[in-house]
Tab-separated table of C-alpha atoms in Angstrom:
chain	number	residue	atom	x	y	z
A	1	GLN	CA	257.173	-9.507	262.505
A	2	VAL	CA	258.111	-6.816	260.015
A	3	GLN	CA	256.955	-3.304	260.824
A	4	LEU	CA	257.326	-0.102	258.839
A	5	VAL	CA	256.283	3.107	260.562
A	6	GLU	CA	256.075	6.398	258.662
A	7	THR	CA	256.265	9.781	260.357
A	8	GLY	CA	256.683	13.382	259.293
A	9	GLY	CA	253.518	14.092	257.372
A	10	GLY	CA	251.469	17.214	257.885
A	11	LEU	CA	250.044	20.365	256.366
A	12	VAL	CA	252.345	22.669	254.414
A	13	GLN	CA	251.883	25.563	252.016
A	14	ALA	CA	252.753	25.241	248.364
A	15	GLY	CA	256.464	25.775	247.853
A	16	GLY	CA	257.284	24.417	251.286
A	17	SER	CA	259.175	21.323	252.390
A	18	LEU	CA	258.606	18.218	254.481
A	19	ARG	CA	260.777	15.260	255.371
A	20	LEU	CA	259.148	11.883	255.805
A	21	SER	CA	260.820	9.110	257.765
A	22	CYS	CA	260.104	5.392	257.789
A	23	ALA	CA	261.531	3.271	260.585
A	24	ALA	CA	261.743	-0.463	259.934
A	25	SER	CA	262.015	-3.417	262.287
A	26	GLY	CA	261.894	-7.184	261.995
A	27	LEU	CA	263.958	-7.424	258.806
A	28	THR	CA	267.572	-7.254	257.699
A	29	PHE	CA	267.194	-3.694	256.565
A	30	SER	CA	270.277	-3.374	254.371
A	31	ARG	CA	269.143	-6.294	252.212
A	32	TYR	CA	265.922	-4.590	251.150
A	33	THR	CA	265.116	-2.065	248.490
A	34	LEU	CA	262.930	0.634	250.048
A	35	GLY	CA	260.302	2.585	248.187
A	36	TRP	CA	257.866	5.424	248.720
A	37	PHE	CA	254.410	5.390	247.159
A	38	ARG	CA	251.466	7.751	247.488
A	39	GLN	CA	247.715	7.630	247.069
A	40	ALA	CA	245.523	10.667	246.561
A	41	PRO	CA	241.755	10.545	247.186
A	42	GLY	CA	239.981	8.780	244.342
A	43	LYS	CA	243.222	7.774	242.647
A	44	GLU	CA	245.300	4.642	242.467
A	45	ARG	CA	248.451	4.296	244.510
A	46	GLU	CA	251.460	5.529	242.541
A	47	PHE	CA	255.204	5.108	242.754
A	48	VAL	CA	257.276	8.020	244.053
A	49	ALA	CA	260.861	6.875	244.642
A	50	ALA	CA	263.002	3.872	245.532
A	51	ILE	CA	266.514	3.226	246.833
A	52	ASN	CA	268.492	0.010	246.825
A	53	GLY	CA	270.067	-1.660	249.832
A	54	ASN	CA	273.481	-0.004	249.764
A	55	ALA	CA	272.002	3.360	248.726
A	56	GLY	CA	274.061	3.286	245.556
A	57	ASN	CA	271.082	3.642	243.241
A	58	THR	CA	267.807	5.529	243.265
A	59	VAL	CA	264.867	6.007	240.933
A	60	TYR	CA	262.125	8.650	240.899
A	61	SER	CA	258.828	9.199	239.185
A	62	ASP	CA	258.861	12.000	236.638
A	63	SER	CA	256.386	13.982	238.715
A	64	VAL	CA	258.797	14.363	241.655
A	65	LYS	CA	262.211	14.201	239.984
A	66	GLY	CA	264.310	17.183	240.971
A	67	ARG	CA	262.078	18.054	243.933
A	68	PHE	CA	262.156	14.926	246.124
A	69	THR	CA	265.174	13.024	247.429
A	70	ILE	CA	265.127	9.526	248.871
A	71	SER	CA	267.886	8.429	251.235
A	72	ARG	CA	268.492	5.814	253.893
A	73	GLU	CA	270.549	5.175	257.001
A	74	ASN	CA	271.079	1.449	257.333
A	75	GLY	CA	272.541	1.853	260.817
A	76	LYS	CA	269.209	3.348	261.930
A	77	ASN	CA	266.962	1.084	259.831
A	78	THR	CA	265.376	4.227	258.436
A	79	VAL	CA	264.521	5.555	254.991
A	80	TYR	CA	263.724	9.199	254.312
A	81	LEU	CA	261.900	11.208	251.690
A	82	GLN	CA	262.895	14.868	251.537
A	83	MET	CA	260.180	16.771	249.688
A	84	ASN	CA	260.907	20.288	248.465
A	85	SER	CA	258.942	22.731	246.318
A	86	LEU	CA	255.739	20.985	247.261
A	87	LYS	CA	252.663	21.434	245.086
A	88	PRO	CA	248.968	20.923	245.878
A	89	GLU	CA	249.014	17.882	243.585
A	90	ASP	CA	251.493	16.230	245.968
A	91	THR	CA	248.668	15.921	248.510
A	92	ALA	CA	248.252	12.231	249.320
A	93	VAL	CA	248.818	9.522	251.874
A	94	TYR	CA	252.464	8.510	251.586
A	95	TYR	CA	253.505	4.916	252.208
A	96	CYS	CA	256.894	3.326	252.559
A	97	ALA	CA	257.412	-0.230	251.392
A	98	ALA	CA	260.153	-2.850	251.502
A	99	ASP	CA	261.124	-5.192	248.670
A	100	ARG	CA	263.496	-8.086	249.295
A	101	SER	CA	264.641	-7.857	245.668
A	102	ILE	CA	267.894	-6.115	244.786
A	103	PHE	CA	266.156	-4.372	241.902
A	104	LEU	CA	264.670	-0.880	241.920
A	105	ARG	CA	261.062	-1.734	241.197
A	106	THR	CA	258.284	0.763	240.677
A	107	THR	CA	255.099	-1.312	240.892
A	108	ASP	CA	253.436	-1.722	244.251
A	109	ASN	CA	252.543	-5.397	243.897
A	110	GLU	CA	256.247	-6.269	243.860
A	111	TYR	CA	256.837	-4.930	247.358
A	112	ASP	CA	256.604	-7.301	250.293
A	113	TYR	CA	255.909	-5.100	253.319
A	114	TRP	CA	254.048	-1.813	253.809
A	115	GLY	CA	253.659	0.868	256.424
A	116	GLN	CA	250.343	2.362	257.491
A	117	GLY	CA	250.901	5.654	255.685
A	118	THR	CA	251.232	9.299	256.659
A	119	GLN	CA	249.091	12.149	255.326
A	120	VAL	CA	250.715	15.002	253.424
A	121	THR	CA	248.499	17.968	252.580
A	122	VAL	CA	249.775	20.868	250.485
A	123	SER	CA	247.633	23.997	250.479
A	124	SER	CA	247.628	26.477	247.622
């Protein structure tokens, strides 16, 4: 079956950096658009970034544009989220998700598979 496993979360001070990884198995990785979403306590899950199968195109939410970078290594079945200049408002559980569509979609109900999430906490 399809599995997505996120790693790399943790506690960091404001202004710091973290890199999240998501390792996928059970799917033809290069055929899927991969996305990152996050959910803060008491808030709805929100889109962060997405990358298409050949890594030729990416899209970001306005709140992270210029600070976060999504990338992927199809040979390793892994997608990354490099997070720089972190702010306390970036604190959330971060999820990776896979979408069999070729489109860069930003709504969570369009994604087919989800990881279990990894906690990112940014202290002020």
